[in-house]
Coordinates of C-alpha atoms in Angstrom, one line a residue:
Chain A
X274 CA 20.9 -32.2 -6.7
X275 CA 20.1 -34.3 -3.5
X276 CA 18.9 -37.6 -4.8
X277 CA 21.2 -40.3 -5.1
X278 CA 23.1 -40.5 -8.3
X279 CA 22.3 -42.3 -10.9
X280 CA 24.9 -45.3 -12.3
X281 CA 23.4 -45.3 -15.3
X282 CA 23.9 -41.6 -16.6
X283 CA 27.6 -41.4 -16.3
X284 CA 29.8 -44.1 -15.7
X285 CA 32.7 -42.0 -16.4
X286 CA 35.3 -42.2 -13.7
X287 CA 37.6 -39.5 -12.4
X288 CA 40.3 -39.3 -9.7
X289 CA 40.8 -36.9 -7.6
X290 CA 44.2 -36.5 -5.6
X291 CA 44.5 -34.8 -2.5
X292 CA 46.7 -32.4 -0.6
X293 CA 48.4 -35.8 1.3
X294 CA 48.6 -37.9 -2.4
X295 CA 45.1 -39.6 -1.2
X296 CA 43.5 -41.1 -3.9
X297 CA 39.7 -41.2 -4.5
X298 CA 38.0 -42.4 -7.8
X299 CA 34.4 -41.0 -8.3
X300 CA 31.5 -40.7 -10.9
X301 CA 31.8 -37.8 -13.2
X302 CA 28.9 -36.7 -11.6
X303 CA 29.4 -36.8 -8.1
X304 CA 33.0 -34.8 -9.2
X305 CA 30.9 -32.1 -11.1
X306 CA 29.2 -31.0 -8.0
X307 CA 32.4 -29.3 -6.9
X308 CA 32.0 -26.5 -9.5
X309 CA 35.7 -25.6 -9.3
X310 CA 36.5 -29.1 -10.2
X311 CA 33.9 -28.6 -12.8
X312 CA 35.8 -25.5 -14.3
X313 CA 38.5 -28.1 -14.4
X314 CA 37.2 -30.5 -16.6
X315 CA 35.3 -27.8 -19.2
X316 CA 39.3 -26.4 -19.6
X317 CA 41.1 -29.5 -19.8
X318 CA 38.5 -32.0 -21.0
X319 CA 40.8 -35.3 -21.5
X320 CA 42.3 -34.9 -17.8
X321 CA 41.7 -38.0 -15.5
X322 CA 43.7 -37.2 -12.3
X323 CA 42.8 -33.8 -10.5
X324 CA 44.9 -32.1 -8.2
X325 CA 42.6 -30.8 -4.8
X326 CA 45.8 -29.1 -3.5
X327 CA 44.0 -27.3 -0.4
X328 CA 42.0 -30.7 0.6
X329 CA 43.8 -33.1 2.7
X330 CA 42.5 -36.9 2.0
X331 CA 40.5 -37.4 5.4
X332 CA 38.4 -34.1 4.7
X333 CA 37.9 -35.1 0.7
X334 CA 36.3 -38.3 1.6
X335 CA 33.9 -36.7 4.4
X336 CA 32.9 -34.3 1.2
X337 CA 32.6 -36.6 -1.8
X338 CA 30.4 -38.9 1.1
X339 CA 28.4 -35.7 1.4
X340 CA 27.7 -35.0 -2.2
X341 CA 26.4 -38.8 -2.4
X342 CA 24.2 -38.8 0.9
X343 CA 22.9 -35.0 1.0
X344 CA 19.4 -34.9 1.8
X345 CA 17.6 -33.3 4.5
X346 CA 17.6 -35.9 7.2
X347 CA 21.0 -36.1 6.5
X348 CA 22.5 -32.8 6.4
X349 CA 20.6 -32.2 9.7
X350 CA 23.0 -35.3 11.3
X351 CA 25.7 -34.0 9.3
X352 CA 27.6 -31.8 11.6
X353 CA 27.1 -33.1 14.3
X354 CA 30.2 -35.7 14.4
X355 CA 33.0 -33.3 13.6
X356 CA 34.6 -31.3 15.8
X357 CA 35.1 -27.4 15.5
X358 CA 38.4 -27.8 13.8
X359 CA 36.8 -30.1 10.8
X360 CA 34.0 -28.0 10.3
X361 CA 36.1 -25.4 10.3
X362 CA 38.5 -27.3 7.6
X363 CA 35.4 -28.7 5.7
X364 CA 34.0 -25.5 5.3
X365 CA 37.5 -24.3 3.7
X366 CA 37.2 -27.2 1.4
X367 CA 33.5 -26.9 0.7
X368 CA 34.5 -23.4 -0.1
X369 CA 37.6 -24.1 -2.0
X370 CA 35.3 -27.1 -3.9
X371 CA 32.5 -24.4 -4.5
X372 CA 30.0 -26.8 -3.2
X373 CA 27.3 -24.4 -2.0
X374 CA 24.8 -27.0 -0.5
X375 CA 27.7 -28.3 1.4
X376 CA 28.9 -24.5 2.4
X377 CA 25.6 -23.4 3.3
X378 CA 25.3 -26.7 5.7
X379 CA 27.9 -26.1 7.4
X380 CA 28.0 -22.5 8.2
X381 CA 24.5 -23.1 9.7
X382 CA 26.1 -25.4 12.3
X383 CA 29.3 -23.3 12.9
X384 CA 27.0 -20.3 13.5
X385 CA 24.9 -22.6 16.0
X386 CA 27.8 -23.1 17.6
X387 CA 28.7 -19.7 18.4
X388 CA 25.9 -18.0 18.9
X389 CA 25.9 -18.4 22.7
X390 CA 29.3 -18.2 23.3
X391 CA 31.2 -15.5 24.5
X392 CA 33.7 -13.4 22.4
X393 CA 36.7 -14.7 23.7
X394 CA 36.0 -17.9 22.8
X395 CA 34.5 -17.0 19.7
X396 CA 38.4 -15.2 18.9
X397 CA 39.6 -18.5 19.9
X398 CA 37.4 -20.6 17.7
X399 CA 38.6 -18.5 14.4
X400 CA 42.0 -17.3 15.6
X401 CA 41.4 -13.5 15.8
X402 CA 43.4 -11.0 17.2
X403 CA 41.5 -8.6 19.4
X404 CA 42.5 -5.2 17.6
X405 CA 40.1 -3.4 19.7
X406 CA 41.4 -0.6 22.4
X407 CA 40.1 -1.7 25.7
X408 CA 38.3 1.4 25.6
X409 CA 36.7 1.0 22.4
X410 CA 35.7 -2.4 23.2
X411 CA 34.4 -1.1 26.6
X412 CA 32.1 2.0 24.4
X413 CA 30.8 -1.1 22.8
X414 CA 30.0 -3.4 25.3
X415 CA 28.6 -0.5 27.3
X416 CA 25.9 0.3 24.5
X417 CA 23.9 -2.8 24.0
X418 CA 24.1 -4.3 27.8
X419 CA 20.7 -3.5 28.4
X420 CA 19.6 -6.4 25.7
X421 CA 21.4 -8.4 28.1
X422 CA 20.8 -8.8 31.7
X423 CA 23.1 -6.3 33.7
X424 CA 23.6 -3.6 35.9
X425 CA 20.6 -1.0 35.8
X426 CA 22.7 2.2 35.0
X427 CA 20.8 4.4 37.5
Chain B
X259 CA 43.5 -25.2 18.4
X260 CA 45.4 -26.8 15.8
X261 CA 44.9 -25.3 12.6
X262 CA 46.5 -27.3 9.4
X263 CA 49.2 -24.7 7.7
X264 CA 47.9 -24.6 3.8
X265 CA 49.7 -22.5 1.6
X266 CA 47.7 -19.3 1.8
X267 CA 47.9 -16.3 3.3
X268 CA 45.3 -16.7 5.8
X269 CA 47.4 -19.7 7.2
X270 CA 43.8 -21.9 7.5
X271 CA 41.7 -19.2 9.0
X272 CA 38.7 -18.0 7.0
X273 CA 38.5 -15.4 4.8
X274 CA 36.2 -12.8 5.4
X275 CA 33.5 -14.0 2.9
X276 CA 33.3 -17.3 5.0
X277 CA 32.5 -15.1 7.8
X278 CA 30.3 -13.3 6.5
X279 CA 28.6 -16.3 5.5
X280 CA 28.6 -17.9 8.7
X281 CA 27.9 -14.3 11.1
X282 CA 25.0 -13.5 8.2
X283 CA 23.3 -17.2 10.0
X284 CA 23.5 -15.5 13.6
X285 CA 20.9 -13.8 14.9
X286 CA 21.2 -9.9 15.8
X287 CA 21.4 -10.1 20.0
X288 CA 24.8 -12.2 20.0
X289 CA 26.0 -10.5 16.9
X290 CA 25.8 -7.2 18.6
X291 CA 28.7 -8.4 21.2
X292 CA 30.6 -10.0 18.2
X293 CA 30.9 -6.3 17.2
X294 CA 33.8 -6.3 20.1
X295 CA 35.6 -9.6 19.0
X296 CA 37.4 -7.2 16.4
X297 CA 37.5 -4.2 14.3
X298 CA 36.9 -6.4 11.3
X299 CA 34.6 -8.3 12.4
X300 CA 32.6 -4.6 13.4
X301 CA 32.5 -3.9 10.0
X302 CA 31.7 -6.9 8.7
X303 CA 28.3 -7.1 11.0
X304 CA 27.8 -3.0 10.2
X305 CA 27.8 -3.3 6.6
X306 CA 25.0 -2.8 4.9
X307 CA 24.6 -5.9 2.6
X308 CA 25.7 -8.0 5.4
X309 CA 22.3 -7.1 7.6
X310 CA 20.4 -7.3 4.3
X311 CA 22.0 -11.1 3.8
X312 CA 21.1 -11.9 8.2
X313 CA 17.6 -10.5 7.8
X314 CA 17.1 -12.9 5.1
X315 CA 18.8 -15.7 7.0
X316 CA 17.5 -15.4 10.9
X317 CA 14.8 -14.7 12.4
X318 CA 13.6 -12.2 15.3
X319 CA 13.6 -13.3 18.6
X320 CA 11.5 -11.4 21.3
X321 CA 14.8 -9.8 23.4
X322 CA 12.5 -8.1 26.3
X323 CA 9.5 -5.7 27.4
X324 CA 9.6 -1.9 26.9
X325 CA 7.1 -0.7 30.0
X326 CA 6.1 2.8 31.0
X327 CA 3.4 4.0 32.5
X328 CA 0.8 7.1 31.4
X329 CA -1.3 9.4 33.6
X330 CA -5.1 8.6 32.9
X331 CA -5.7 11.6 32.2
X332 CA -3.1 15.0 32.2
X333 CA -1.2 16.9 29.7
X334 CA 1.9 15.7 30.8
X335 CA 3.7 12.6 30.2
X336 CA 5.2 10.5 32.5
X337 CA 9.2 10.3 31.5
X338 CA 10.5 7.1 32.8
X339 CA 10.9 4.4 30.4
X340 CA 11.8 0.7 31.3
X341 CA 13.1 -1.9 29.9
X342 CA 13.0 -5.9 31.1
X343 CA 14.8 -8.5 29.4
X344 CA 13.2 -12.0 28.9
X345 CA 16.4 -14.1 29.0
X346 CA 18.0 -13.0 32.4
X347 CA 20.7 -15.2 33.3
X348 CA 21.1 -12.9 36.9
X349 CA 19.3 -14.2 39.4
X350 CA 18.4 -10.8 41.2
X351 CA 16.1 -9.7 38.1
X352 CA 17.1 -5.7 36.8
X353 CA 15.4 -3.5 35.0
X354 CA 17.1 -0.7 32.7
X355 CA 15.8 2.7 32.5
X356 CA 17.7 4.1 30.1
X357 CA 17.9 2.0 26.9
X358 CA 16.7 5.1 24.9
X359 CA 18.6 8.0 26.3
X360 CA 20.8 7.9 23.4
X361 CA 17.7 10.2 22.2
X362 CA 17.9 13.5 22.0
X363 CA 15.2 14.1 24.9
X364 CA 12.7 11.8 27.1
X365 CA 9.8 10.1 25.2
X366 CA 7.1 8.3 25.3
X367 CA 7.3 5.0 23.2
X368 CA 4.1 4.3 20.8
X369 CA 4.8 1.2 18.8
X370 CA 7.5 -1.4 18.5
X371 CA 7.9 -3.2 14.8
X372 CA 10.7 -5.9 14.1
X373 CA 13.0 -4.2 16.2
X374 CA 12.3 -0.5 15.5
X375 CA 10.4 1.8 17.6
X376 CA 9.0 4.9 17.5
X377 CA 8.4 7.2 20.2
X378 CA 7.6 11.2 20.7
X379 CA 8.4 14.1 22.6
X380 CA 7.1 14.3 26.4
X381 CA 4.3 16.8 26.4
X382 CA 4.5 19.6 27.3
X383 CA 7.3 20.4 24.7
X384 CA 8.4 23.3 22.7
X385 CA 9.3 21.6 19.7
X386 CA 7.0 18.2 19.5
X387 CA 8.9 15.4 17.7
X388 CA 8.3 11.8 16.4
X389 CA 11.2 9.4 16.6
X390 CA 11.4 6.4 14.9
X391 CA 14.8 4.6 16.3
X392 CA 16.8 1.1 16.7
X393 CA 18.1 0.8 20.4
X394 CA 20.4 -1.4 19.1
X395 CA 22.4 0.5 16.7
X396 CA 20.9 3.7 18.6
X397 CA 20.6 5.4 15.3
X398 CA 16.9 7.8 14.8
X399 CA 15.1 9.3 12.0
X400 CA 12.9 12.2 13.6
X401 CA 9.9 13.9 11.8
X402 CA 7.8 17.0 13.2
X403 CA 4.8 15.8 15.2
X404 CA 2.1 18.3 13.6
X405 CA -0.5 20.0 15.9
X406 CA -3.2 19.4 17.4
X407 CA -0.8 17.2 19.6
X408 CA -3.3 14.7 21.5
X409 CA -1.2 13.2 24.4
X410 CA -3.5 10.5 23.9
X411 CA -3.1 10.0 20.3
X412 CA -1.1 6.6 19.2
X413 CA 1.0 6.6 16.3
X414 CA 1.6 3.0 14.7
X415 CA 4.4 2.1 12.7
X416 CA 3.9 -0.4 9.8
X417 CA 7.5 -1.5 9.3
X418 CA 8.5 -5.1 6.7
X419 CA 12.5 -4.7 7.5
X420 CA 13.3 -2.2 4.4
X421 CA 14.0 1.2 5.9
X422 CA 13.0 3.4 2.9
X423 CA 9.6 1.9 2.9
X424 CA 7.6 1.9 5.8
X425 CA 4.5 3.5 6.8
X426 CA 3.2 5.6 10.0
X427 CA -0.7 5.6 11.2
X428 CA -1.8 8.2 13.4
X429 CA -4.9 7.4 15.3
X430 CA -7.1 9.9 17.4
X431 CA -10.0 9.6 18.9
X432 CA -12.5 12.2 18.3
X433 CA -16.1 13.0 19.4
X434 CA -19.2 13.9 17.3
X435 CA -22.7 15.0 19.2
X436 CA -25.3 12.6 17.8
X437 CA -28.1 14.7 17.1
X438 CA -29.7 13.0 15.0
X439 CA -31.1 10.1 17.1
X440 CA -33.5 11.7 19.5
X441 CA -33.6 8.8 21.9
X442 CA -29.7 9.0 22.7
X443 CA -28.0 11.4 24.7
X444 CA -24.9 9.9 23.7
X445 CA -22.3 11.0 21.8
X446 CA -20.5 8.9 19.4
X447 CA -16.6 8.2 19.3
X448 CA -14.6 7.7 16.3
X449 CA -11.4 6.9 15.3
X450 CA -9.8 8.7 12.7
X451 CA -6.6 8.1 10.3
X452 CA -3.9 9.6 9.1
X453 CA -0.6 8.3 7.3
X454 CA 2.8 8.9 6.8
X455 CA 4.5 7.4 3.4
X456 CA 8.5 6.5 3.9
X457 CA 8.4 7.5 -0.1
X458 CA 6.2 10.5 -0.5
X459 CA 7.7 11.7 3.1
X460 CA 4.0 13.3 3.6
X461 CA 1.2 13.2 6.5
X462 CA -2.1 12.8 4.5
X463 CA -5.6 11.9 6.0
X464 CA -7.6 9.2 5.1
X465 CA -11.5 9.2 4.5
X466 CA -11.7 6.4 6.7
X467 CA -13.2 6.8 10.3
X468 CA -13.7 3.8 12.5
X469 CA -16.9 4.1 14.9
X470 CA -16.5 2.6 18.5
X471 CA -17.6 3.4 22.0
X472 CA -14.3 2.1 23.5
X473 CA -11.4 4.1 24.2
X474 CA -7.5 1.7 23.5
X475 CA -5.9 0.3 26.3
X476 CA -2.8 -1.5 27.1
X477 CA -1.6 -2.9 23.2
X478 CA -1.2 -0.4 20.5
X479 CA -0.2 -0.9 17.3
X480 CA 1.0 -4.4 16.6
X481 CA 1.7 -5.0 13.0
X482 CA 1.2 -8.0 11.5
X483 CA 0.7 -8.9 8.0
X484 CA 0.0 -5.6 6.7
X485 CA -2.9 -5.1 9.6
X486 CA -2.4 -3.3 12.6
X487 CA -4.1 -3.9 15.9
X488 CA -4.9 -2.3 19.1
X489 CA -6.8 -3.7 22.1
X490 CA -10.0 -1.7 23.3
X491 CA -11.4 -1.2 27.2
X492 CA -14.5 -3.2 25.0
X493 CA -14.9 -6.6 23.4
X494 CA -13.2 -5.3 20.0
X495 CA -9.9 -5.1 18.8
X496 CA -9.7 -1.9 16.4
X497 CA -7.8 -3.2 13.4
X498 CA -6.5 -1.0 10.2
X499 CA -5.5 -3.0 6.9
X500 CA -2.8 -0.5 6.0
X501 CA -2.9 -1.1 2.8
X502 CA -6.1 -0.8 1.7
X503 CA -7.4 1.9 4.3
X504 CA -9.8 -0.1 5.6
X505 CA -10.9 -0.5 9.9
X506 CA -12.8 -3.0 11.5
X507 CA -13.4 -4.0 15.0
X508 CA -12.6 -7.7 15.4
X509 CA -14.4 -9.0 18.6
X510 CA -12.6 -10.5 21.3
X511 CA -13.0 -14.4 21.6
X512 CA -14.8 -14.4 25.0
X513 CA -17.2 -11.6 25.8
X514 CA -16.3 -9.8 28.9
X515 CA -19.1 -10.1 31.2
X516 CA -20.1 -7.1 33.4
X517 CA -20.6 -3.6 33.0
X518 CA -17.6 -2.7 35.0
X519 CA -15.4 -4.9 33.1
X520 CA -11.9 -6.3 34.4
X521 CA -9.4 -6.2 31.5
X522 CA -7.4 -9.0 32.6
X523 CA -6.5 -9.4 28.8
X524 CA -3.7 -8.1 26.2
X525 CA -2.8 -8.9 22.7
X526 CA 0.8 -9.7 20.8
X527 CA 2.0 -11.2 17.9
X528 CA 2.9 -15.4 17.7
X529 CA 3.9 -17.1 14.8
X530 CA 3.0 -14.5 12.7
X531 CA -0.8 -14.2 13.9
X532 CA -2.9 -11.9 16.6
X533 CA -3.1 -14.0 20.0
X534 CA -5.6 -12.5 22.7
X535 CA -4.6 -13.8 26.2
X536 CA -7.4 -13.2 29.2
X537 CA -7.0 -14.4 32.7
X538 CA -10.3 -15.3 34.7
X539 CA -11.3 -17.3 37.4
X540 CA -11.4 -19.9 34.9
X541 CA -8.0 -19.8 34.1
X542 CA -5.2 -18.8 31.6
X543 CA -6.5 -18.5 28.1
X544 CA -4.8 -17.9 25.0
X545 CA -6.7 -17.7 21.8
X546 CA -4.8 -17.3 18.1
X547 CA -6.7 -15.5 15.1
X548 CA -7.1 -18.2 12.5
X549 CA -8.8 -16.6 10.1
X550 CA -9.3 -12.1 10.3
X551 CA -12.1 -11.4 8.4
X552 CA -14.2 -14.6 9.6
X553 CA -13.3 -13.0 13.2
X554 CA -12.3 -17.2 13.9
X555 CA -10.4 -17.6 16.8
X556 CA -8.9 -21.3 18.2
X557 CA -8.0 -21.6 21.4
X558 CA -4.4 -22.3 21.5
X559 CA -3.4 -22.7 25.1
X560 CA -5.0 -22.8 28.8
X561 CA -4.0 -23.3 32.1
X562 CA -5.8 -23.7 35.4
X563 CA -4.9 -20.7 38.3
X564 CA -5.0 -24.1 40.7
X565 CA -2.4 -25.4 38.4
X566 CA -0.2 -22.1 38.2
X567 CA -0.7 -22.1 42.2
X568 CA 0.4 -25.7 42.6
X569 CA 3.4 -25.8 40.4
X570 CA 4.6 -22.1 41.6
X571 CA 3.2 -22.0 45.3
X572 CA 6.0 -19.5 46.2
X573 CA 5.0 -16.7 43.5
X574 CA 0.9 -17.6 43.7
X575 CA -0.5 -18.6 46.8
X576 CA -4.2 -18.6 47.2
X577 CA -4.5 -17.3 43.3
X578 CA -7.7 -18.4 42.6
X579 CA -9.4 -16.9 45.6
X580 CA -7.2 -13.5 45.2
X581 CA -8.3 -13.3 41.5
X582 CA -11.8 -14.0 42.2
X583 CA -11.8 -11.4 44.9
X584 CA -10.1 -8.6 42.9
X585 CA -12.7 -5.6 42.8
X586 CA -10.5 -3.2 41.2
X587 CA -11.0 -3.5 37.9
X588 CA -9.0 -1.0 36.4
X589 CA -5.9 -3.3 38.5
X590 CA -6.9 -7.1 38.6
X591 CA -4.8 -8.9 40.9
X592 CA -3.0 -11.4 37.8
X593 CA -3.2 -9.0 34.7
X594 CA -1.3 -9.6 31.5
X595 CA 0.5 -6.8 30.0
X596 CA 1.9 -8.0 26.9
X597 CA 2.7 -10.9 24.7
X598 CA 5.1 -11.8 21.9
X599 CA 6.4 -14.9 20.8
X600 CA 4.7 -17.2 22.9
X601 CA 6.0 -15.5 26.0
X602 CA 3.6 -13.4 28.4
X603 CA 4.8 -10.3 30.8
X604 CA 2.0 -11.2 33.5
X605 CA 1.9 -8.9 36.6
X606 CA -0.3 -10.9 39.9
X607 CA 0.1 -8.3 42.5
X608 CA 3.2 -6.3 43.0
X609 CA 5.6 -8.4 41.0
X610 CA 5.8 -9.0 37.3
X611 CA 6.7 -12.1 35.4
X612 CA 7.4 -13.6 32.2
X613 CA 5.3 -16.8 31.4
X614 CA 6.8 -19.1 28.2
X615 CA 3.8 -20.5 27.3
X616 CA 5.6 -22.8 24.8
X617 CA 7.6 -24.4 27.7
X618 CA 4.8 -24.2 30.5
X619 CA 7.5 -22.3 32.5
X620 CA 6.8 -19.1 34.9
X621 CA 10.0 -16.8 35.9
X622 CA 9.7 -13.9 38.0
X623 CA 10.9 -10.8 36.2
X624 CA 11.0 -8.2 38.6
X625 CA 9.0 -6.4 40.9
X626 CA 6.5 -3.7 40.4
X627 CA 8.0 -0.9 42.1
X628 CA 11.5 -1.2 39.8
X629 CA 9.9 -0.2 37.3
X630 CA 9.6 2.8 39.1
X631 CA 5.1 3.4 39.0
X632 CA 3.9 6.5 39.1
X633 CA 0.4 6.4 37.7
X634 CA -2.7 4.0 39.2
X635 CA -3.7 2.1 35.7
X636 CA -1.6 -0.3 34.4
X637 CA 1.7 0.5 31.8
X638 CA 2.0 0.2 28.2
X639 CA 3.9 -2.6 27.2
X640 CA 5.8 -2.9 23.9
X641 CA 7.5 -6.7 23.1
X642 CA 11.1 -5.2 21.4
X643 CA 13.1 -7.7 18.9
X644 CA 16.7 -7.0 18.2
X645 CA 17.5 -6.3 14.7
X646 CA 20.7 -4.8 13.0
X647 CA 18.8 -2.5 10.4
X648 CA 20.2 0.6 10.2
X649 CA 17.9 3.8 9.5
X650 CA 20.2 5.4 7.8
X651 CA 18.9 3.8 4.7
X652 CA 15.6 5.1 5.1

C-alpha cells in the first residue's frame, strides 16, 4: 500500500469536496485508500464529486499527502508538525476516511504524547469531564502509588 | 483548546473506540493513573479485550525491585517485603513496604514473570498457601502449598501473558548418601521437579532430577523463552526447559576463582536473553547468553571501578581498594543484586543503587537500612514489570 502510486494503472480522476467546499482532484487510487470513500464508489459507480462532510479542506489535503508519501521514514516524521488539536482532528478524519495505516500512525504519536503527562492535562487534551468522587479518585490513586515514587506508607 | 464543532454528538471529541485505540498504545504504569481521569475511561483500561489489544501493542518496562531478605538458615520467614522503584522523580529516595498487603497475610515472594508474582505463606503457618498475584490490579489466584513445606524450596512461575495458561515449577533440593563410590564421603545434592499445569490445575512430579553440589542464591526463577533460570553459590546456572522437562547447568562465563568464593554476581533478563553481571577488581562485567545450549556467552558491557570512582566520587570513593579488600564473602563490599532491562540494583556498602547500563548512568536508590535488614546474607531481588492482566481469566 506504501509505494508510490502508479500513473499508469489508473488515471481515473475523482474529486473530493470538503466540509469548507475545498476542492481536491485525486487518482482513483489514492481515493480508494479511504475505504469509506471506497464504499462510495462500489454504491454509486458513475459519481465524480464526493462529499467528505466531517473533513475540513486543510485536514483533507494533510491526508490525501499522506496516502501519497506513506512509508516508514515518513510516517516516523509524520506527526511531528501538527499540533495536538490536528492530530486530534486528523485522527477523526483518518477514522471517519477508514484509513487504518493513517489511524494506526497517529494514535501512536497521540499516545506518546500522553504517556507522561498527568491526568489533568490528559482531561484537557481530550475534553473529559472528571466524573470521579474525589474519594473514588483518591482509592485509586492510593492503590498504585507505590509504582510511582511516593510516600512510604509506614 | 479549540475543538472544531462537527455535526455529531461528540461535538469533535473522540469516540470511545478512538480511545481505545490510542490508550491500547500506552504502556500499563501511566495507564494505571489514567484509570482516575474518568469513570469511562476506568472501564475502558479494565476491560478485558482492551488489555488483550495493549499487551499486543506495548511492551513491559522494568517499573522497580521487589527486595526481602531470608534467614540463612530457620524455619521462619522473615516478613518484611520492599519495594524500590527505578524511575524516582523524589530526590530523597523511598522505599515501600507494603505493595502486597492487599494479600490476605505476609509472604515471602518467589518469582516475578511479566508483571505477575507469586509468593507463599510465611512459615510457620497453619494453612500454607501459594499466591500468584498482580500488584497492580491487586487481584490473586491462591492454590494450597502441599507438604513437605521446605522454607527453602523456590517455586518458579512460567508465565507468556495468557492467564489460563501458565505453568508453576517447584524446585527442592534434596540429598542422597553416595554409597556407592568408596573414595567419597560426600553426599550428593539434587534438584528435583515438580509442576503445576494452569489447564490440568494438578501438581505432578517429573522424572527429571538435576545433580549439582551448589545450593541457589540470590536470582530464582527468571523465565525466559520457555527456560527458567536460577543462579547457584557455584559456576552454574541451574536451567529447566519447561517444556520439555529437561535441566542443565549452564556455566557461568568467568570461573570464580577461590575456594571461598565472593558472589559479587547476579542474573536478569535483557532483551529477551539471560545476562550474568559480576563485579571484580577488574571491573563491571556484563555478559549476554548468545546461544543456550552452546553455553556461548559475549561480553556485552564493562566498566572500570576507577572509572565508576572517578565519574561518581561522592557515592565510591577509594572503590577499587575497598573491593579488593572485602574479605567477607558472603557480603562483598559492591555486590549486584538484580538485573532487568539493562538496569542493575547494585549495593557497595550500606547504600543501594540502580545502574542503567544502557545510559552509563549510576543513581543512588536508597540506603541499606530502609529496606529495613534483618538477616546477615544478602536479599532476594525480583525485577517487577507493570502489566494490566487480570487473573481473573485464569
Amino acid at each position: 500500500m506504501a509505494e508510490e502510486k502508479s500513473q499508469a494503472s489508473s488515471s481515473k480522476m475523482l474529486t473530493l469536496k470538503a466540509s469548507d467546499g475545498v476542492l481536491f482532484e485525486v487518482e482513483l487510487n489514492i481515493a480508494k485508500e479511504m475505504k469509506t470513500v471506497q464504499a462510495y464508489i462500489d454504491d454509486c459507480e458513475d459519481i465524480e464529486t464526493i462529499p467528505i462532510p466531517n473533513v475540513l479542506g486543510k485536514h483533507l489535503a494533510i491526508v490525501i499527502e499522506y496516502i501519497k508519501k506513506t512509508n516508514e521514514e515518513y510516517d516516523a516524521e509524520f506527526e511531528k508538525q501538527w499540533n495536538m488539536d490536528d492530530l486530534q482532528l486528523l485522527l477523526l478524519a483518518a477514522n471517519y476516511l477508514n484509513i487504518s495505516g493513517l489511524q494506526e500512525c497517529l494514535c501512536k504519536a497521540i499516545a506518546k504524547r500522553i504517556e507522561n503527562k498527568s491526568p489533568e492535562y490528559v482531561r484537557k487534551v481530550f475534553n473529559i469531564e472528571n466524573d470521579h468522587s474525589p474519594e473514588e479518585e483518591a482509592k485509586l490513586r492510593k492503590e498504585y502509588k507505590w509504582a510511582f515514587e511516593g510516600v512510604d506508607k509506614d | 483548546m479549540k475543538m472544531i464543532k462537527v455535526d455529531d454528538e461528540n461535538e469533535g471529541r473522540l469516540n470511545t473506540d478512538i480511545i481505545f485505540d490510542i490508550l491500547s498504545r500506552v504502556p500499563a504504569k501511566p495507564l494505571l493513573d489514567m484509570k482516575c481521569i474518568s469513570r469511562g475511561w476506568h472501564n475502558i483500561i479494565s476491560n478485558r479485550s482492551f488489555i488483550k489489544a495493549q499487551l499486543q501493542n506495548t511492551q513491559l518496562d522494568l517499573n522497580g525491585f521487589i527486595v526481602q531478605d531470608r534467614y540463612m538458615i530457620s524455619k521462619r520467614d522473615i516478613k518484611t517485603v520492599s519495594y524500590i522503584p527505578v524511575d524516582s522523580k523524589n530526590a530523597a529516595k523511598l522505599v515501600h513496604h507494603t505493595v502486597f498487603a492487599f494479600l490476605p497475610e505476609d509472604v515471602v515472594v518467589l518469582a516475578s514473570c511479566k508483571g505477575i508474582v507469586c509468593c507463599r505463606s510465611c512459615l510457620p503457618s497453619p494453612n500454607p498457601t501459594i499466591y500468584l498475584c498482580n500488584p497492580s490490579n491487586r487481584e490473586w489466584i491462591q492454590f494450597n502449598w502441599s507438604p513437605p513445606c521446605d522454607i527453602t524450596e523456590s517455586i518458579a512461575l512460567a508465565f507468556d501473558f495468557e492467564p489460563s495458561k501458565f505453568k508453576l515449577v517447584r524446585l527442592k533440593r534434596i540429598e542422597l548418601n553416595n554409597y556407592e563410590d568408596e573414595d567419597e564421603d560426600e553426599d550428593d545434592f539434587f534438584f528435583t521437579f515438580e509442576l503445576y499445569c494452569s489447564e490440568t490445575k494438578a501438581w505432578r512430579k517429573s522424572t527429571e532430577m538435576c545433580n549439582c553440589k551448589d545450593d541457589l542464591i540470590k536470582n530464582r526463577g527468571i523465565y525466559i523463552g520457555g527456560f527458567l533460570h536460577w543462579l547457584t553459590e557455584g559456576d552454574q546456572i541451574l536451567t529447566f526447559d519447561v517444556e520439555n522437562e529437561m535441566s542443565l547447568l549452564i556455566p557461568v562465563p568467568v570461573p570464580l576463582e577461590n575456594e571461598f568464593r565472593t558472589v559479587a554476581a547476579c542474573i536478569g533478563e535483557y532483551e529477551g536473553r539471560l545476562h550474568y553481571v559480576q563485579v571484580s577488581e577488574q571491573g563491571l562485567h556484563v555478559w549476554c547468553l548468545e546461544d543456550l545450549y552452546e553455553f556461548k556467552w559475549i561480553l556485552k558491557d564493562c566498566k572500570l571501578l576507577e572509572n565508576f570512582e572517578a565519574e561518581y566520587p561522592r557515592f565510591f570513593f577509594n572503590l577499587k581498594n575497598r573491593v579488593l579488600e572485602s574479605e567477607d564473602t558472603t557480603n562483598p563490599w559492591m555486590n549486584p543484586l538484580g538485573f532487568k532491562d539493562g538496569k542493575l540494583l547494585i549495593k557497595v556498602a550500606a547504600e543501594l543503587y540502580i545502574y542503567d547500563m544502557k545510559k552509563d548512568k549510576m543513581v543512588h536508590a536508597c540506603s541499606f537500612l530502609q529496606l529495613k535488614p534483618q538477616s546477615m546474607s544478602h536479599p532476594t531481588v525480583f525485577p517487577l514489570s507493570l502489566t494490566l492482566v487480570s487473573l481473573k481469566d485464569a
